Amino acid sequence: MRQAAITGWGKCAPDKVLSNDDLATLLDTNDEWITSRTGMKERRISPVPVSELSYIAAARALACAGVNADDVDMIILGSCSFDSQVPNAASRVQQLLQANNAACMDLNTACTSGMYAMSVASAMIKAGTINNAVIIGAEVIHPFMDWTDRNVAILFGDGAAAFYLEAQDSEENIGIQAEALGCIANSRDILAVNGVGLKYANQGWPLGTTEWDFEGREIFKQAINGMQSGCEKALSKMGISTSDVDIVIPHQANLRIIEALAQRLKVPSEKLFINIHRYANMSAATAPMAIVEAVEENIVKPGDLILVPAFGAGLTWSAQLIRWGQRCEAIGESDVKLPESKETALEIIKKVAEIHLKNPS
Ligand code: UT7
């Protein structure tokens, strides 16, 4: 049977680290509050736009799979921080990769975008529309963060992760085996970034500034409910329970959300993969990055069944059950890397904060 196997994986975590203590120099906050309320210790800040960060993760995924960029049929870039709207950002990834035979698509479901991209590519491969795809979950959030708002500014970071999916005719069931996707649109106003999008053009909104509508407690509750129901739907499609799952790799928005979800789904802590302390919430990059790290750290074993619940603005939610293949080692390594840059993470975000302070929206 035609399967969409994941045969390559790669990530790009910029080396510019922004710690909780760094944030406390800019905002009325502290390491103790952030750690105890979120589980976050630090996050990364990208010196390049999302398409360039995506390119590096994608090049690493292709090297891992041992394939050439010319062979790629489709690039799907899942994000909500595209460096250009027209043309799309995936076409820039194609240009950088020299993946000249690939169709290119941007996909935005906010924090779930990377996992939606995986679902779309997997379905297109299984349907025979394409034979393979590079999917990317990537985000460069810091340029549109309101660094004067401690309620949101502490929560997010930049990063990218990518997978190469390819058709395999196999009796073995590999790749996405079941999934559930959804959106609670009546709650779309509880997480909104004002200032980003064409409706703000020519309306006198100060360029380069944002104001976030962010009802943290309400998002918290809906996130747990959405991910729980998504997981239950996906599990029931396979006729299994969480005890049949080898590892749960959730979206990492708050450690307390992850723990509450695990409790409801009866998932023991040893089956949970958590990296929120390293990166905070990288939106679309979060779940893909966590999967890549779980493989790189040998936590994912050949043939493992992985459950990936996620949620994001919209409020979108998703849950995929992914059967990993037999290979957990990379075939090759790419030598592409981020350009040298001397600016620190704190220096980069201070510049954005100054724009906000000069132009209060
Ligand atoms: O992928 C989607 C992204 N969104 C999310 O994941 C958000 C989900 N929500 C959350 O993770 C949590 O609701 C937050 C981490 C955002 C907030 O945690 P909370 O436990 O719900 O705190 P709270 O908003 O109820 O605030 C408690 C107190 C308040 O002070 P008072 O009113 O009790 O005096 C806040 O003003 O903490 C204060 N506070 C802070 N203090 C220090 C809020 N932010 C901060 C901060 N540092 N950064």
Coordinates of C-alpha atoms and ligand atoms in Angstrom, one line a residue:
M1 CA 0.0 0.0 0.0
R2 CA 1.2 3.5 -0.8
Q3 CA 2.5 5.2 2.4
A4 CA 4.0 8.7 3.0
A5 CA 7.1 7.8 5.0
I6 CA 9.2 10.4 6.8
T7 CA 12.8 9.7 5.7
G8 CA 14.5 13.1 6.4
W9 CA 14.4 15.5 9.3
G10 CA 16.3 18.6 10.2
K11 CA 16.2 21.8 12.3
C12 CA 17.6 25.2 12.6
A13 CA 17.7 26.7 16.1
P14 CA 19.5 30.1 15.9
D15 CA 22.4 30.3 18.4
K16 CA 21.3 33.7 19.8
V17 CA 19.8 32.8 23.2
L18 CA 17.4 35.1 25.1
S19 CA 17.1 34.0 28.7
N20 CA 14.5 34.8 31.3
D21 CA 17.0 37.1 33.0
D22 CA 17.6 39.0 29.7
L23 CA 13.8 39.6 29.5
A24 CA 13.8 40.9 33.1
T25 CA 16.1 43.7 31.9
L26 CA 13.4 44.9 29.5
L27 CA 10.1 44.0 31.2
D28 CA 8.6 43.9 34.7
T29 CA 9.1 40.1 35.0
N30 CA 11.5 37.6 36.5
D31 CA 13.0 34.1 36.0
E32 CA 11.0 32.6 38.9
W33 CA 7.6 33.8 37.5
I34 CA 8.3 32.6 33.9
T35 CA 9.7 29.3 35.0
S36 CA 7.0 28.4 37.4
R37 CA 4.1 29.6 35.2
T38 CA 5.4 28.3 31.9
G39 CA 8.4 26.0 32.2
M40 CA 10.3 28.2 29.9
K41 CA 14.0 29.1 30.6
E42 CA 15.2 30.5 27.3
R43 CA 14.3 31.1 23.7
R44 CA 16.1 31.7 20.4
I45 CA 16.2 34.9 18.3
S46 CA 16.8 34.6 14.5
P47 CA 19.1 37.0 12.7
V48 CA 17.5 36.1 9.4
P49 CA 13.9 36.0 8.0
V50 CA 11.7 32.9 8.1
S51 CA 12.4 31.8 4.6
E52 CA 16.2 31.7 5.2
L53 CA 15.7 29.8 8.5
S54 CA 13.4 27.4 6.7
Y55 CA 16.0 26.9 4.0
I56 CA 18.6 25.7 6.4
A57 CA 16.2 23.3 8.2
A58 CA 15.0 22.0 4.8
A59 CA 18.6 21.5 3.4
R60 CA 19.4 19.5 6.6
A61 CA 16.2 17.3 6.1
L62 CA 17.2 16.6 2.5
A63 CA 20.7 15.6 3.5
C64 CA 19.3 13.4 6.2
A65 CA 17.2 11.7 3.6
G66 CA 20.1 11.5 1.2
V67 CA 18.2 13.2 -1.7
N68 CA 18.9 16.1 -4.0
A69 CA 17.0 19.3 -4.0
D70 CA 16.2 18.7 -7.7
D71 CA 14.1 15.6 -6.8
V72 CA 11.7 17.6 -4.6
D73 CA 8.1 17.7 -5.9
M74 CA 6.6 20.1 -3.3
I75 CA 7.6 22.5 -0.6
I76 CA 5.0 23.5 2.0
L77 CA 6.1 26.2 4.4
G78 CA 3.9 26.2 7.6
S79 CA 4.2 29.6 9.4
C80 CA 2.4 32.8 10.3
S81 CA 5.5 35.0 10.1
F82 CA 6.2 35.0 6.3
D83 CA 8.8 37.5 5.3
S84 CA 6.8 38.2 2.1
Q85 CA 3.1 37.8 1.3
V86 CA 3.4 38.1 -2.4
P87 CA 5.4 36.2 -3.7
N88 CA 5.0 33.5 -1.1
A89 CA 7.8 32.6 1.2
A90 CA 8.0 28.9 0.1
S91 CA 9.1 30.1 -3.3
R92 CA 12.1 31.8 -1.6
V93 CA 12.9 28.5 0.0
Q94 CA 12.8 26.8 -3.4
Q95 CA 15.2 29.4 -4.8
L96 CA 17.7 29.0 -1.9
L97 CA 17.5 25.2 -2.1
Q98 CA 17.6 25.2 -5.9
A99 CA 14.7 22.8 -5.7
N100 CA 13.7 23.8 -9.3
N101 CA 11.1 21.1 -9.8
A102 CA 9.1 21.8 -6.7
A103 CA 5.7 23.4 -6.4
C104 CA 5.6 25.9 -3.5
M105 CA 2.9 26.5 -1.0
D106 CA 2.6 28.7 2.2
L107 CA 0.2 27.4 4.8
N108 CA -1.0 29.3 7.9
T109 CA -2.9 27.8 10.8
A110 CA -0.7 29.6 13.3
C111 CA 1.0 27.3 15.8
T112 CA -0.3 24.2 14.2
S113 CA 1.0 25.1 10.7
G114 CA 3.9 22.8 10.7
M115 CA 1.8 19.8 11.5
Y116 CA -1.0 20.8 9.1
A117 CA 1.7 21.0 6.4
M118 CA 2.6 17.4 7.3
S119 CA -1.0 16.3 7.0
V120 CA -1.4 18.0 3.6
A121 CA 1.8 16.6 2.2
S122 CA 1.0 13.1 3.5
A123 CA -2.5 13.2 1.9
M124 CA -1.1 14.4 -1.5
I125 CA 1.5 11.7 -1.5
K126 CA -1.0 9.0 -0.6
A127 CA -3.3 10.3 -3.3
G128 CA -0.6 10.1 -5.9
T129 CA -0.6 13.8 -6.7
I130 CA 3.1 14.1 -5.7
N131 CA 5.8 11.5 -4.9
N132 CA 7.5 13.5 -2.2
A133 CA 7.5 16.8 -0.3
V134 CA 9.6 18.9 2.0
I135 CA 7.4 20.3 4.8
I136 CA 8.6 23.0 7.2
G137 CA 7.3 24.5 10.4
A138 CA 9.1 27.8 10.9
E139 CA 8.6 31.0 12.8
V140 CA 10.5 34.3 13.2
I141 CA 8.1 35.9 15.7
H142 CA 10.4 38.5 17.3
P143 CA 9.9 41.3 14.7
F144 CA 6.2 41.4 15.3
M145 CA 6.3 40.8 19.0
D146 CA 5.1 43.6 21.3
W147 CA 8.2 43.7 23.5
T148 CA 6.5 46.1 25.9
D149 CA 3.8 43.6 26.8
R150 CA 5.0 41.1 29.5
N151 CA 1.8 39.0 29.1
V152 CA 3.0 37.7 25.7
A153 CA 6.6 38.7 25.0
I154 CA 8.0 36.1 27.4
L155 CA 6.2 33.2 25.7
F156 CA 7.7 33.0 22.2
G157 CA 10.9 32.3 20.3
D158 CA 12.2 31.7 16.8
G159 CA 13.1 28.4 15.1
A160 CA 12.5 26.1 12.1
A161 CA 12.2 22.3 11.6
A162 CA 11.6 20.3 8.4
F163 CA 10.8 16.8 7.2
Y164 CA 11.2 15.0 3.9
L165 CA 8.2 12.8 3.2
E166 CA 8.2 10.3 0.3
A167 CA 6.0 7.7 -1.2
Q168 CA 6.8 4.1 -0.3
D169 CA 5.0 1.0 -1.4
S170 CA 5.1 -1.1 1.8
E171 CA 3.0 -3.6 3.7
E172 CA 4.3 -1.8 6.8
N173 CA 2.1 1.1 7.9
I174 CA 4.4 4.1 8.2
G175 CA 3.9 7.9 8.4
I176 CA 0.6 9.4 9.5
Q177 CA -1.8 6.6 10.3
A178 CA -4.7 8.7 11.7
E179 CA -5.3 12.4 12.3
A180 CA -7.9 14.9 13.4
L181 CA -7.9 18.6 12.5
G182 CA -10.2 21.3 13.6
C183 CA -10.8 25.0 14.4
I184 CA -12.9 26.7 17.1
A185 CA -13.5 29.9 15.1
N186 CA -15.8 31.4 17.8
S187 CA -12.6 31.8 19.8
R188 CA -10.6 33.5 17.1
D189 CA -10.5 36.8 18.9
I190 CA -8.8 35.5 22.1
L191 CA -5.5 35.4 20.3
A192 CA -5.0 38.0 17.7
V193 CA -2.0 40.1 16.5
N194 CA -3.3 43.6 15.6
G195 CA -1.0 45.4 13.2
V196 CA -0.1 42.4 11.0
G197 CA -2.2 41.9 7.8
L198 CA -3.5 44.0 4.9
K199 CA -6.5 45.3 6.9
Y200 CA -4.0 47.6 8.7
A201 CA -2.5 49.0 5.5
N202 CA -3.1 52.8 5.0
Q203 CA -5.1 53.0 8.2
G204 CA -2.5 55.0 10.1
W205 CA -1.3 52.0 12.2
P206 CA 2.4 52.7 13.1
L207 CA 4.5 50.5 10.8
G208 CA 6.4 47.8 12.6
T209 CA 4.3 47.8 15.7
T210 CA 1.7 45.3 17.0
E211 CA -0.7 45.0 19.8
W212 CA -1.7 41.5 20.9
D213 CA -5.2 40.5 22.0
F214 CA -4.2 37.6 24.3
E215 CA -6.6 36.0 26.8
G216 CA -4.0 33.7 28.4
R217 CA -6.3 31.8 30.8
E218 CA -9.0 31.2 28.1
I219 CA -6.5 30.0 25.6
F220 CA -5.0 27.8 28.3
K221 CA -8.4 26.1 28.9
Q222 CA -9.4 25.8 25.2
A223 CA -5.9 24.5 24.3
I224 CA -6.3 21.5 26.7
N225 CA -9.9 20.8 25.5
G226 CA -9.0 21.1 21.8
M227 CA -6.0 18.9 22.0
Q228 CA -7.7 16.3 24.2
S229 CA -10.7 16.0 21.8
G230 CA -8.3 15.9 18.8
C231 CA -6.2 13.1 20.4
E232 CA -9.4 11.1 21.3
K233 CA -10.7 11.4 17.7
A234 CA -7.3 10.3 16.2
L235 CA -6.9 7.4 18.6
S236 CA -10.5 6.2 18.0
K237 CA -9.9 6.2 14.2
M238 CA -7.1 3.6 14.9
G239 CA -9.2 1.9 17.5
I240 CA -6.4 2.3 20.1
S241 CA -5.8 4.1 23.4
T242 CA -2.8 6.1 24.7
S243 CA -1.4 3.0 26.2
D244 CA -0.7 1.8 22.6
V245 CA 1.3 5.0 21.9
D246 CA 5.1 4.9 22.4
I247 CA 5.7 8.7 22.8
V248 CA 3.6 11.8 23.0
I249 CA 5.2 14.9 21.5
P250 CA 2.9 17.9 22.1
H251 CA 3.0 21.5 21.0
Q252 CA 5.0 23.3 23.7
A253 CA 3.1 26.5 24.7
N254 CA 3.1 26.0 28.5
L255 CA 4.5 23.1 30.6
R256 CA 1.3 23.3 32.7
I257 CA -0.9 22.8 29.5
I258 CA 1.2 19.8 28.6
E259 CA 1.0 18.3 32.1
A260 CA -2.8 18.8 32.3
L261 CA -3.3 17.2 28.8
A262 CA -1.2 14.3 29.8
Q263 CA -3.2 13.8 33.0
R264 CA -6.5 13.8 31.1
L265 CA -5.1 11.4 28.4
K266 CA -3.5 9.2 31.1
V267 CA -0.1 9.5 29.6
P268 CA 2.8 8.9 32.0
S269 CA 5.5 11.5 32.2
E270 CA 8.1 9.1 30.8
K271 CA 6.2 9.0 27.5
L272 CA 6.1 12.8 27.1
F273 CA 8.8 14.7 25.2
I274 CA 9.4 18.2 26.5
N275 CA 11.8 20.8 25.2
I276 CA 9.9 24.0 26.2
H277 CA 12.7 25.0 28.6
R278 CA 15.1 25.4 25.7
Y279 CA 13.0 27.2 23.1
A280 CA 9.7 28.5 24.6
N281 CA 6.8 28.5 22.1
M282 CA 8.1 28.7 18.5
S283 CA 4.6 28.5 17.1
A284 CA 4.6 26.5 13.8
A285 CA 8.1 25.3 14.5
T286 CA 7.4 23.9 17.9
A287 CA 6.0 20.4 17.4
P288 CA 8.2 19.7 14.3
M289 CA 11.3 20.8 16.3
A290 CA 10.3 18.6 19.2
I291 CA 9.9 15.6 16.9
V292 CA 13.3 16.2 15.3
E293 CA 15.0 16.5 18.7
A294 CA 13.2 13.3 20.0
V295 CA 14.7 11.4 17.0
E296 CA 18.1 13.0 17.4
E297 CA 18.2 12.2 21.1
N298 CA 17.4 8.5 20.3
I299 CA 14.1 8.7 22.2
V300 CA 12.1 7.8 19.1
K301 CA 12.9 4.1 18.3
P302 CA 12.3 2.3 15.0
G303 CA 8.6 1.6 14.5
D304 CA 7.5 3.8 17.3
L305 CA 3.9 5.2 17.3
I306 CA 4.0 9.0 18.1
L307 CA 1.1 11.1 19.1
V308 CA 1.4 14.8 18.3
P309 CA -1.3 17.2 19.7
A310 CA -1.1 20.9 18.9
F311 CA -3.2 24.1 19.0
G312 CA -2.8 27.6 17.8
A313 CA -4.6 30.9 17.1
G314 CA -7.8 30.5 15.2
L315 CA -8.2 28.5 17.5
T316 CA -6.9 25.7 15.3
W317 CA -6.1 22.2 16.8
S318 CA -4.6 19.0 15.4
A319 CA -3.6 15.5 16.5
Q320 CA -1.6 13.1 14.3
L321 CA -0.6 9.5 15.0
I322 CA 2.7 8.9 13.2
R323 CA 4.3 5.5 12.8
W324 CA 8.1 6.1 12.5
G325 CA 10.0 4.0 10.0
Q326 CA 13.0 1.7 10.7
R327 CA 15.7 4.3 10.2
C328 CA 16.4 6.8 13.0
E329 CA 19.9 7.9 11.8
A330 CA 20.6 10.5 9.2
I331 CA 22.0 9.3 5.8
G332 CA 24.0 12.6 5.3
E333 CA 24.7 16.0 6.8
S334 CA 24.3 19.4 5.1
D335 CA 27.0 22.1 5.6
V336 CA 24.6 25.0 5.2
K337 CA 24.5 27.3 8.3
L338 CA 23.3 30.7 9.4
P339 CA 25.4 33.7 8.4
E340 CA 27.8 35.1 11.0
S341 CA 26.2 37.9 13.0
K342 CA 27.6 39.6 16.1
E343 CA 24.4 41.1 17.5
T344 CA 23.1 39.5 20.7
A345 CA 19.5 38.3 21.1
L346 CA 18.9 41.1 23.6
E347 CA 20.3 43.7 21.2
I348 CA 18.0 42.5 18.4
I349 CA 14.8 42.6 20.5
K350 CA 15.7 46.0 22.0
K351 CA 15.5 47.5 18.6
V352 CA 12.0 46.2 18.1
A353 CA 11.0 47.3 21.6
E354 CA 12.2 50.8 20.8
I355 CA 10.0 51.0 17.7
H356 CA 7.0 50.2 20.0
L357 CA 8.0 52.7 22.6
K358 CA 8.4 55.5 20.0
N359 CA 5.1 54.6 18.3
P360 CA 2.5 53.4 20.9
S361 CA -0.4 51.9 18.9
Ligands
UT7_1 O1 0.2 28.8 21.1 C1 -0.7 29.7 21.6 C2 0.0 30.6 22.6 N1 -0.7 30.9 23.8 C3 -0.6 30.3 24.9 O2 -0.1 29.2 25.0 C4 -1.2 30.9 26.2 C5 -1.8 29.9 27.1 N2 -1.8 30.6 28.4 C6 -0.8 30.6 29.3 O3 0.2 29.9 29.0 C7 -1.0 31.3 30.6 O4 -2.3 31.7 30.8 C8 0.1 32.4 30.8 C9 1.5 31.9 30.9 C10 0.0 33.3 29.6 C11 -0.3 33.2 32.0 O5 -0.3 32.4 33.2 P1 -1.5 32.5 34.2 O6 -1.1 31.6 35.3 O7 -2.8 32.3 33.5 O8 -1.3 34.0 34.8 P2 -2.3 35.2 34.7 O9 -2.4 35.7 33.3 O10 -3.5 34.9 35.4 O11 -1.5 36.3 35.6 C12 -1.2 36.1 37.0 C13 -0.4 37.3 37.5 C14 -1.1 38.6 37.1 O12 -0.9 39.5 38.2 P3 -2.1 39.8 39.3 O13 -3.2 40.3 38.5 O14 -2.3 38.4 39.9 O15 -1.5 40.8 40.2 C15 -0.3 39.1 35.9 O16 -0.3 40.5 35.8 O17 0.9 37.3 36.9 C16 1.1 38.6 36.3 N3 1.9 38.4 35.1 C17 3.3 38.5 35.2 N4 4.1 38.6 36.2 C18 5.5 38.5 35.9 C19 1.6 38.2 33.8 N5 2.6 38.1 33.0 C20 3.7 38.2 33.8 C21 5.1 38.2 33.6 N6 5.9 38.3 34.7 N7 5.6 38.0 32.4

